[in-house]
Amino acid sequence: MNNKINVYISIVSHNQQDLIIENFKSLNLNSDKYEIKLCLIDNTNSSKLKDFAKEKNSIYHVNKIRKGFGENHNKAFEISKAQNDDIFIVCNPDIIIEKKQLIGMIDYFIEKNNQISSVRCYYDREKKVLSNPDRYFPCFLNFVFSIALGKRFHYGTNANVTNPEWISGEFMITRASAFKKINGFDEDYFLYVEDIDFCYRAKKANIPISYDKSHFIIHETQMASRKIFSKSFLMHLTSVYRFLRKHKIRCLLKKAP
């Protein structure tokens, strides 16, 4: 009888098959405690990614048309058939993770009975540039300054925060029951702000957001949306407007406590 806890790692590819293979080919998913599977969602019908999924005994799905961040991860959740006590991890394709860290963060997540959580995130392989985990729900000008100027007034200075208001969609550990309760990601967003919206709805549903500083990932991100008036920048602003309108948030600027 298999008493292992199921863990599903959702990764979406938009022609990023080479990056996914490079980052995950050496990750040993065998565990005495967990049944860990990659859920690969392919938006470009890559034969290379399909072969890699077969090699890793992963769940694989190819879209007939290109879909956005939330819709893709929701599809991964659906085809994983995750049950309430299972763990569903949202993971960017450019994430690097060591097996020791992966097992440790799952252990910690279960031990603390967390529902939605993130871990320390470094933006370089030397582990010198650390993402700020102390995040608060923003207002309109917070978004504008953050995207255009890189000034994040809605970020605090507490590196030891345990319950931030929101966490990044670059890497989220969720309990399947919590993911189901808030109906996953809002598919009205194609890209950007889905993570803030997800956490905002979790808060309204009384689901706590947690931060585990004892484990880490590496995310070599390009931050394309910070190039002002680029397509990504404009897409980000569109998502910002959608978030503020959906939740009737009318404040202009928020400063972190």
PDB file of C-alpha atoms in Angstrom:
ATOM      1  CA  MET A   1       0.000   0.000   0.000  1.00  0.00           C
ATOM      2  CA  ASN A   2       1.355   3.431  -0.988  1.00  0.00           C
ATOM      3  CA  ASN A   3       1.046   5.907   1.881  1.00  0.00           C
ATOM      4  CA  LYS A   4       3.194   8.582   0.296  1.00  0.00           C
ATOM      5  CA  ILE A   5       1.912  12.146   0.071  1.00  0.00           C
ATOM      6  CA  ASN A   6       1.412  13.305  -3.511  1.00  0.00           C
ATOM      7  CA  VAL A   7       3.357  16.406  -4.557  1.00  0.00           C
ATOM      8  CA  TYR A   8       2.759  17.982  -7.961  1.00  0.00           C
ATOM      9  CA  ILE A   9       5.127  20.613  -9.384  1.00  0.00           C
ATOM     10  CA  SER A  10       3.400  22.672 -12.084  1.00  0.00           C
ATOM     11  CA  ILE A  11       5.699  24.174 -14.740  1.00  0.00           C
ATOM     12  CA  VAL A  12       4.476  26.042 -17.809  1.00  0.00           C
ATOM     13  CA  SER A  13       6.466  26.303 -21.028  1.00  0.00           C
ATOM     14  CA  HIS A  14       6.176  29.045 -23.630  1.00  0.00           C
ATOM     15  CA  ASN A  15       8.955  27.679 -25.852  1.00  0.00           C
ATOM     16  CA  GLN A  16      11.129  27.224 -22.740  1.00  0.00           C
ATOM     17  CA  GLN A  17      11.704  23.494 -23.113  1.00  0.00           C
ATOM     18  CA  ASP A  18      15.501  23.840 -23.116  1.00  0.00           C
ATOM     19  CA  LEU A  19      15.451  25.852 -19.895  1.00  0.00           C
ATOM     20  CA  ILE A  20      13.102  23.398 -18.175  1.00  0.00           C
ATOM     21  CA  ILE A  21      15.212  20.411 -19.205  1.00  0.00           C
ATOM     22  CA  GLU A  22      18.406  22.130 -18.071  1.00  0.00           C
ATOM     23  CA  ASN A  23      16.978  23.059 -14.670  1.00  0.00           C
ATOM     24  CA  PHE A  24      15.077  19.859 -13.882  1.00  0.00           C
ATOM     25  CA  LYS A  25      16.848  16.985 -15.638  1.00  0.00           C
ATOM     26  CA  SER A  26      19.153  16.358 -12.687  1.00  0.00           C
ATOM     27  CA  LEU A  27      16.502  16.837  -9.980  1.00  0.00           C
ATOM     28  CA  ASN A  28      15.964  13.417  -8.435  1.00  0.00           C
ATOM     29  CA  LEU A  29      12.276  13.142  -7.584  1.00  0.00           C
ATOM     30  CA  ASN A  30      12.537   9.817  -5.731  1.00  0.00           C
ATOM     31  CA  SER A  31      11.541  10.046  -2.077  1.00  0.00           C
ATOM     32  CA  ASP A  32      10.609   7.664   0.729  1.00  0.00           C
ATOM     33  CA  LYS A  33       7.874  10.020   1.937  1.00  0.00           C
ATOM     34  CA  TYR A  34       6.560  11.755  -1.160  1.00  0.00           C
ATOM     35  CA  GLU A  35       5.326  10.816  -4.604  1.00  0.00           C
ATOM     36  CA  ILE A  36       6.674  13.797  -6.552  1.00  0.00           C
ATOM     37  CA  LYS A  37       5.665  14.451 -10.146  1.00  0.00           C
ATOM     38  CA  LEU A  38       6.275  17.283 -12.564  1.00  0.00           C
ATOM     39  CA  CYS A  39       3.167  18.619 -14.339  1.00  0.00           C
ATOM     40  CA  LEU A  40       4.390  20.108 -17.599  1.00  0.00           C
ATOM     41  CA  ILE A  41       2.067  22.367 -19.581  1.00  0.00           C
ATOM     42  CA  ASP A  42       3.328  22.981 -23.121  1.00  0.00           C
ATOM     43  CA  ASN A  43       2.125  25.979 -25.146  1.00  0.00           C
ATOM     44  CA  THR A  44       4.299  25.328 -28.216  1.00  0.00           C
ATOM     45  CA  ASN A  45       3.915  21.575 -28.780  1.00  0.00           C
ATOM     46  CA  SER A  46       7.584  20.759 -28.248  1.00  0.00           C
ATOM     47  CA  SER A  47       8.549  17.171 -29.031  1.00  0.00           C
ATOM     48  CA  LYS A  48      11.655  17.692 -26.908  1.00  0.00           C
ATOM     49  CA  LEU A  49       9.571  18.602 -23.837  1.00  0.00           C
ATOM     50  CA  LYS A  50       7.194  15.718 -24.492  1.00  0.00           C
ATOM     51  CA  ASP A  51      10.129  13.276 -24.589  1.00  0.00           C
ATOM     52  CA  PHE A  52      11.543  14.782 -21.397  1.00  0.00           C
ATOM     53  CA  ALA A  53       8.169  14.367 -19.658  1.00  0.00           C
ATOM     54  CA  LYS A  54       8.099  10.710 -20.638  1.00  0.00           C
ATOM     55  CA  GLU A  55      11.665  10.228 -19.409  1.00  0.00           C
ATOM     56  CA  LYS A  56      10.852  11.815 -16.032  1.00  0.00           C
ATOM     57  CA  ASN A  57       7.484   9.987 -15.764  1.00  0.00           C
ATOM     58  CA  SER A  58       5.805  13.386 -15.622  1.00  0.00           C
ATOM     59  CA  ILE A  59       2.272  14.533 -16.328  1.00  0.00           C
ATOM     60  CA  TYR A  60       2.264  16.305 -19.700  1.00  0.00           C
ATOM     61  CA  HIS A  61      -0.349  18.406 -21.486  1.00  0.00           C
ATOM     62  CA  VAL A  62      -0.072  20.413 -24.703  1.00  0.00           C
ATOM     63  CA  ASN A  63      -2.391  23.335 -25.400  1.00  0.00           C
ATOM     64  CA  LYS A  64      -3.936  23.824 -28.830  1.00  0.00           C
ATOM     65  CA  ILE A  65      -3.732  27.597 -28.310  1.00  0.00           C
ATOM     66  CA  ARG A  66      -1.424  29.692 -26.153  1.00  0.00           C
ATOM     67  CA  LYS A  67      -2.814  30.335 -22.679  1.00  0.00           C
ATOM     68  CA  GLY A  68      -1.907  32.603 -19.795  1.00  0.00           C
ATOM     69  CA  PHE A  69      -0.202  31.966 -16.450  1.00  0.00           C
ATOM     70  CA  GLY A  70      -3.300  31.304 -14.377  1.00  0.00           C
ATOM     71  CA  GLU A  71      -5.153  29.222 -16.919  1.00  0.00           C
ATOM     72  CA  ASN A  72      -2.095  27.048 -17.489  1.00  0.00           C
ATOM     73  CA  HIS A  73      -1.509  26.342 -13.805  1.00  0.00           C
ATOM     74  CA  ASN A  74      -5.204  25.714 -13.266  1.00  0.00           C
ATOM     75  CA  LYS A  75      -5.028  23.147 -16.061  1.00  0.00           C
ATOM     76  CA  ALA A  76      -2.053  21.491 -14.374  1.00  0.00           C
ATOM     77  CA  PHE A  77      -4.032  21.298 -11.134  1.00  0.00           C
ATOM     78  CA  GLU A  78      -6.986  19.790 -12.967  1.00  0.00           C
ATOM     79  CA  ILE A  79      -5.036  17.059 -14.781  1.00  0.00           C
ATOM     80  CA  SER A  80      -2.969  16.238 -11.688  1.00  0.00           C
ATOM     81  CA  LYS A  81      -6.234  15.223  -9.995  1.00  0.00           C
ATOM     82  CA  ALA A  82      -4.778  16.480  -6.722  1.00  0.00           C
ATOM     83  CA  GLN A  83      -6.802  15.611  -3.635  1.00  0.00           C
ATOM     84  CA  ASN A  84      -7.287  17.786  -0.557  1.00  0.00           C
ATOM     85  CA  ASP A  85      -4.207  16.658   1.375  1.00  0.00           C
ATOM     86  CA  ASP A  86      -1.938  16.679  -1.669  1.00  0.00           C
ATOM     87  CA  ILE A  87       0.572  19.453  -2.278  1.00  0.00           C
ATOM     88  CA  PHE A  88       0.526  21.513  -5.458  1.00  0.00           C
ATOM     89  CA  ILE A  89       3.566  23.671  -6.255  1.00  0.00           C
ATOM     90  CA  VAL A  90       3.484  26.500  -8.801  1.00  0.00           C
ATOM     91  CA  CYS A  91       6.974  26.848 -10.257  1.00  0.00           C
ATOM     92  CA  ASN A  92       8.500  29.063 -12.951  1.00  0.00           C
ATOM     93  CA  PRO A  93      10.566  27.336 -15.648  1.00  0.00           C
ATOM     94  CA  ASP A  94      13.653  29.367 -14.702  1.00  0.00           C
ATOM     95  CA  ILE A  95      13.686  28.141 -11.098  1.00  0.00           C
ATOM     96  CA  ILE A  96      16.662  26.136  -9.848  1.00  0.00           C
ATOM     97  CA  ILE A  97      16.026  23.905  -6.851  1.00  0.00           C
ATOM     98  CA  GLU A  98      18.107  21.326  -5.035  1.00  0.00           C
ATOM     99  CA  LYS A  99      16.510  18.066  -3.906  1.00  0.00           C
ATOM    100  CA  LYS A 100      17.583  18.618  -0.294  1.00  0.00           C
ATOM    101  CA  GLN A 101      15.843  21.995  -0.316  1.00  0.00           C
ATOM    102  CA  LEU A 102      12.723  20.613  -2.003  1.00  0.00           C
ATOM    103  CA  ILE A 103      12.268  17.788   0.515  1.00  0.00           C
ATOM    104  CA  GLY A 104      13.067  20.132   3.399  1.00  0.00           C
ATOM    105  CA  MET A 105      10.508  22.744   2.376  1.00  0.00           C
ATOM    106  CA  ILE A 106       7.805  20.103   1.917  1.00  0.00           C
ATOM    107  CA  ASP A 107       8.619  18.674   5.367  1.00  0.00           C
ATOM    108  CA  TYR A 108       8.404  22.165   6.859  1.00  0.00           C
ATOM    109  CA  PHE A 109       5.168  22.975   5.023  1.00  0.00           C
ATOM    110  CA  ILE A 110       3.489  19.851   6.394  1.00  0.00           C
ATOM    111  CA  GLU A 111       4.946  20.201   9.899  1.00  0.00           C
ATOM    112  CA  LYS A 112       3.636  23.782  10.208  1.00  0.00           C
ATOM    113  CA  ASN A 113       0.300  22.859   8.618  1.00  0.00           C
ATOM    114  CA  ASN A 114       0.779  25.654   6.100  1.00  0.00           C
ATOM    115  CA  GLN A 115      -1.797  26.291   3.385  1.00  0.00           C
ATOM    116  CA  ILE A 116      -0.073  28.656   0.955  1.00  0.00           C
ATOM    117  CA  SER A 117       3.608  29.383   1.334  1.00  0.00           C
ATOM    118  CA  SER A 118       6.842  30.525  -0.283  1.00  0.00           C
ATOM    119  CA  VAL A 119      10.523  30.136   0.539  1.00  0.00           C
ATOM    120  CA  ARG A 120      13.636  32.307   0.332  1.00  0.00           C
ATOM    121  CA  CYS A 121      14.334  33.273  -3.261  1.00  0.00           C
ATOM    122  CA  TYR A 122      17.772  34.285  -4.524  1.00  0.00           C
ATOM    123  CA  TYR A 123      18.127  36.007  -7.878  1.00  0.00           C
ATOM    124  CA  ASP A 124      21.646  34.725  -8.476  1.00  0.00           C
ATOM    125  CA  ARG A 125      23.500  31.425  -8.191  1.00  0.00           C
ATOM    126  CA  GLU A 126      25.982  32.921  -5.730  1.00  0.00           C
ATOM    127  CA  LYS A 127      23.032  33.531  -3.354  1.00  0.00           C
ATOM    128  CA  LYS A 128      23.893  37.175  -2.777  1.00  0.00           C
ATOM    129  CA  VAL A 129      20.748  38.887  -4.145  1.00  0.00           C
ATOM    130  CA  LEU A 130      17.737  37.991  -2.016  1.00  0.00           C
ATOM    131  CA  SER A 131      14.136  38.723  -2.944  1.00  0.00           C
ATOM    132  CA  ASN A 132      12.319  40.824  -0.335  1.00  0.00           C
ATOM    133  CA  PRO A 133       9.618  38.657   1.309  1.00  0.00           C
ATOM    134  CA  ASP A 134       7.962  41.483   3.304  1.00  0.00           C
ATOM    135  CA  ARG A 135       5.126  42.363   0.934  1.00  0.00           C
ATOM    136  CA  TYR A 136       1.849  44.248   1.364  1.00  0.00           C
ATOM    137  CA  PHE A 137      -1.118  44.602  -0.975  1.00  0.00           C
ATOM    138  CA  PRO A 138      -0.414  47.648  -3.162  1.00  0.00           C
ATOM    139  CA  CYS A 139      -2.392  50.634  -4.369  1.00  0.00           C
ATOM    140  CA  PHE A 140      -2.317  52.131  -7.885  1.00  0.00           C
ATOM    141  CA  LEU A 141       0.812  54.291  -7.542  1.00  0.00           C
ATOM    142  CA  ASN A 142       2.648  51.444  -5.822  1.00  0.00           C
ATOM    143  CA  PHE A 143       2.256  49.476  -9.039  1.00  0.00           C
ATOM    144  CA  VAL A 144       3.330  52.386 -11.238  1.00  0.00           C
ATOM    145  CA  PHE A 145       6.428  53.207  -9.184  1.00  0.00           C
ATOM    146  CA  SER A 146       7.310  49.537  -8.844  1.00  0.00           C
ATOM    147  CA  ILE A 147       7.088  48.826 -12.581  1.00  0.00           C
ATOM    148  CA  ALA A 148       8.523  52.065 -13.945  1.00  0.00           C
ATOM    149  CA  LEU A 149      10.972  53.178 -11.258  1.00  0.00           C
ATOM    150  CA  GLY A 150      11.689  50.079  -9.214  1.00  0.00           C
ATOM    151  CA  LYS A 151      10.567  51.866  -6.019  1.00  0.00           C
ATOM    152  CA  ARG A 152       8.493  49.485  -3.921  1.00  0.00           C
ATOM    153  CA  PHE A 153       6.911  51.449  -1.117  1.00  0.00           C
ATOM    154  CA  HIS A 154       4.580  48.526  -0.346  1.00  0.00           C
ATOM    155  CA  TYR A 155       7.560  46.326   0.569  1.00  0.00           C
ATOM    156  CA  GLY A 156       8.716  46.352   4.173  1.00  0.00           C
ATOM    157  CA  THR A 157      12.141  45.674   5.669  1.00  0.00           C
ATOM    158  CA  ASN A 158      11.410  42.607   7.786  1.00  0.00           C
ATOM    159  CA  ALA A 159      13.497  39.778   6.298  1.00  0.00           C
ATOM    160  CA  ASN A 160      12.148  37.511   9.049  1.00  0.00           C
ATOM    161  CA  VAL A 161       8.484  38.007   8.175  1.00  0.00           C
ATOM    162  CA  THR A 162       6.461  34.819   8.632  1.00  0.00           C
ATOM    163  CA  ASN A 163       3.105  35.902   7.191  1.00  0.00           C
ATOM    164  CA  PRO A 164       3.435  38.358   4.299  1.00  0.00           C
ATOM    165  CA  GLU A 165       0.237  39.591   2.690  1.00  0.00           C
ATOM    166  CA  TRP A 166       1.229  38.082  -0.656  1.00  0.00           C
ATOM    167  CA  ILE A 167       3.901  35.906  -2.213  1.00  0.00           C
ATOM    168  CA  SER A 168       5.237  35.687  -5.747  1.00  0.00           C
ATOM    169  CA  GLY A 169       3.865  33.254  -8.306  1.00  0.00           C
ATOM    170  CA  GLU A 170       7.435  32.404  -9.256  1.00  0.00           C
ATOM    171  CA  PHE A 171       7.239  29.639  -6.618  1.00  0.00           C
ATOM    172  CA  MET A 172       4.202  28.871  -4.469  1.00  0.00           C
ATOM    173  CA  ILE A 173       3.613  25.818  -2.309  1.00  0.00           C
ATOM    174  CA  THR A 174      -0.102  25.226  -1.823  1.00  0.00           C
ATOM    175  CA  ARG A 175      -2.256  22.635  -0.173  1.00  0.00           C
ATOM    176  CA  ALA A 176      -4.692  21.290  -2.758  1.00  0.00           C
ATOM    177  CA  SER A 177      -7.656  22.014  -0.471  1.00  0.00           C
ATOM    178  CA  ALA A 178      -6.657  25.702  -0.259  1.00  0.00           C
ATOM    179  CA  PHE A 179      -6.148  25.934  -4.027  1.00  0.00           C
ATOM    180  CA  LYS A 180      -9.618  24.458  -4.546  1.00  0.00           C
ATOM    181  CA  LYS A 181     -11.268  26.683  -1.957  1.00  0.00           C
ATOM    182  CA  ILE A 182     -10.404  29.866  -3.859  1.00  0.00           C
ATOM    183  CA  ASN A 183     -10.873  28.222  -7.276  1.00  0.00           C
ATOM    184  CA  GLY A 184      -7.228  28.520  -8.234  1.00  0.00           C
ATOM    185  CA  PHE A 185      -5.968  31.465 -10.257  1.00  0.00           C
ATOM    186  CA  ASP A 186      -8.287  34.015 -11.837  1.00  0.00           C
ATOM    187  CA  GLU A 187      -8.082  33.309 -15.571  1.00  0.00           C
ATOM    188  CA  ASP A 188      -9.106  36.860 -16.489  1.00  0.00           C
ATOM    189  CA  TYR A 189      -5.400  37.725 -16.134  1.00  0.00           C
ATOM    190  CA  PHE A 190      -3.110  36.552 -18.907  1.00  0.00           C
ATOM    191  CA  LEU A 191       0.150  37.549 -17.251  1.00  0.00           C
ATOM    192  CA  TYR A 192       1.169  39.521 -14.130  1.00  0.00           C
ATOM    193  CA  VAL A 193      -0.650  40.228 -10.847  1.00  0.00           C
ATOM    194  CA  GLU A 194      -2.289  36.764 -10.722  1.00  0.00           C
ATOM    195  CA  ASP A 195      -0.225  35.997  -7.613  1.00  0.00           C
ATOM    196  CA  ILE A 196      -1.371  39.140  -5.782  1.00  0.00           C
ATOM    197  CA  ASP A 197      -4.972  38.439  -6.767  1.00  0.00           C
ATOM    198  CA  PHE A 198      -4.611  34.796  -5.631  1.00  0.00           C
ATOM    199  CA  CYS A 199      -3.305  35.859  -2.212  1.00  0.00           C
ATOM    200  CA  TYR A 200      -5.893  38.629  -1.886  1.00  0.00           C
ATOM    201  CA  ARG A 201      -8.694  36.114  -2.385  1.00  0.00           C
ATOM    202  CA  ALA A 202      -6.981  33.689   0.005  1.00  0.00           C
ATOM    203  CA  LYS A 203      -6.973  36.385   2.684  1.00  0.00           C
ATOM    204  CA  LYS A 204     -10.694  37.015   2.129  1.00  0.00           C
ATOM    205  CA  ALA A 205     -11.240  33.260   2.544  1.00  0.00           C
ATOM    206  CA  ASN A 206      -9.246  33.299   5.825  1.00  0.00           C
ATOM    207  CA  ILE A 207      -6.427  31.199   4.358  1.00  0.00           C
ATOM    208  CA  PRO A 208      -3.071  32.293   5.815  1.00  0.00           C
ATOM    209  CA  ILE A 209      -0.039  33.075   3.647  1.00  0.00           C
ATOM    210  CA  SER A 210       3.284  31.853   5.051  1.00  0.00           C
ATOM    211  CA  TYR A 211       6.984  32.362   4.400  1.00  0.00           C
ATOM    212  CA  ASP A 212       9.668  29.755   5.109  1.00  0.00           C
ATOM    213  CA  LYS A 213      13.071  31.428   5.423  1.00  0.00           C
ATOM    214  CA  SER A 214      14.846  28.153   6.223  1.00  0.00           C
ATOM    215  CA  HIS A 215      14.751  26.841   2.633  1.00  0.00           C
ATOM    216  CA  PHE A 216      15.557  28.441  -0.695  1.00  0.00           C
ATOM    217  CA  ILE A 217      15.269  28.429  -4.471  1.00  0.00           C
ATOM    218  CA  ILE A 218      17.219  30.309  -7.137  1.00  0.00           C
ATOM    219  CA  HIS A 219      15.320  32.331  -9.735  1.00  0.00           C
ATOM    220  CA  GLU A 220      17.331  33.855 -12.545  1.00  0.00           C
ATOM    221  CA  THR A 221      14.629  36.244 -13.680  1.00  0.00           C
ATOM    222  CA  GLN A 222      14.852  38.852 -16.454  1.00  0.00           C
ATOM    223  CA  MET A 223      12.177  41.263 -15.157  1.00  0.00           C
ATOM    224  CA  ALA A 224      10.982  42.104 -18.679  1.00  0.00           C
ATOM    225  CA  SER A 225       8.013  44.160 -17.463  1.00  0.00           C
ATOM    226  CA  ARG A 226      10.290  46.850 -16.020  1.00  0.00           C
ATOM    227  CA  LYS A 227      11.261  48.133 -19.483  1.00  0.00           C
ATOM    228  CA  ILE A 228       8.951  51.128 -19.633  1.00  0.00           C
ATOM    229  CA  PHE A 229       6.380  51.153 -22.452  1.00  0.00           C
ATOM    230  CA  SER A 230       7.433  47.696 -23.593  1.00  0.00           C
ATOM    231  CA  LYS A 231       4.702  45.192 -24.420  1.00  0.00           C
ATOM    232  CA  SER A 232       5.306  43.502 -21.051  1.00  0.00           C
ATOM    233  CA  PHE A 233       5.074  46.848 -19.233  1.00  0.00           C
ATOM    234  CA  LEU A 234       1.715  47.644 -20.840  1.00  0.00           C
ATOM    235  CA  MET A 235       0.442  44.119 -20.139  1.00  0.00           C
ATOM    236  CA  HIS A 236       1.461  44.584 -16.497  1.00  0.00           C
ATOM    237  CA  LEU A 237      -0.449  47.871 -16.259  1.00  0.00           C
ATOM    238  CA  THR A 238      -3.527  46.220 -17.777  1.00  0.00           C
ATOM    239  CA  SER A 239      -3.393  43.503 -15.115  1.00  0.00           C
ATOM    240  CA  VAL A 240      -2.938  46.155 -12.426  1.00  0.00           C
ATOM    241  CA  TYR A 241      -6.089  47.955 -13.556  1.00  0.00           C
ATOM    242  CA  ARG A 242      -7.997  44.670 -13.647  1.00  0.00           C
ATOM    243  CA  PHE A 243      -6.929  43.779 -10.090  1.00  0.00           C
ATOM    244  CA  LEU A 244      -7.841  47.176  -8.635  1.00  0.00           C
ATOM    245  CA  ARG A 245     -11.194  47.243 -10.436  1.00  0.00           C
ATOM    246  CA  LYS A 246     -12.118  43.658  -9.516  1.00  0.00           C
ATOM    247  CA  HIS A 247     -11.502  44.193  -5.829  1.00  0.00           C
ATOM    248  CA  LYS A 248     -12.678  47.825  -5.723  1.00  0.00           C
ATOM    249  CA  ILE A 249      -9.345  49.054  -4.389  1.00  0.00           C
ATOM    250  CA  ARG A 250      -9.321  52.850  -4.672  1.00  0.00           C
ATOM    251  CA  CYS A 251      -6.276  53.879  -2.656  1.00  0.00           C
ATOM    252  CA  LEU A 252      -3.438  55.707  -4.448  1.00  0.00           C
ATOM    253  CA  LEU A 253      -0.279  54.937  -2.495  1.00  0.00           C
ATOM    254  CA  LYS A 254       0.536  52.674   0.415  1.00  0.00           C
ATOM    255  CA  LYS A 255       3.679  52.679   2.529  1.00  0.00           C
ATOM    256  CA  ALA A 256       4.670  49.511   4.328  1.00  0.00           C
ATOM    257  CA  PRO A 257       4.379  49.653   8.138  1.00  0.00           C
TER     258      PRO A 257
END
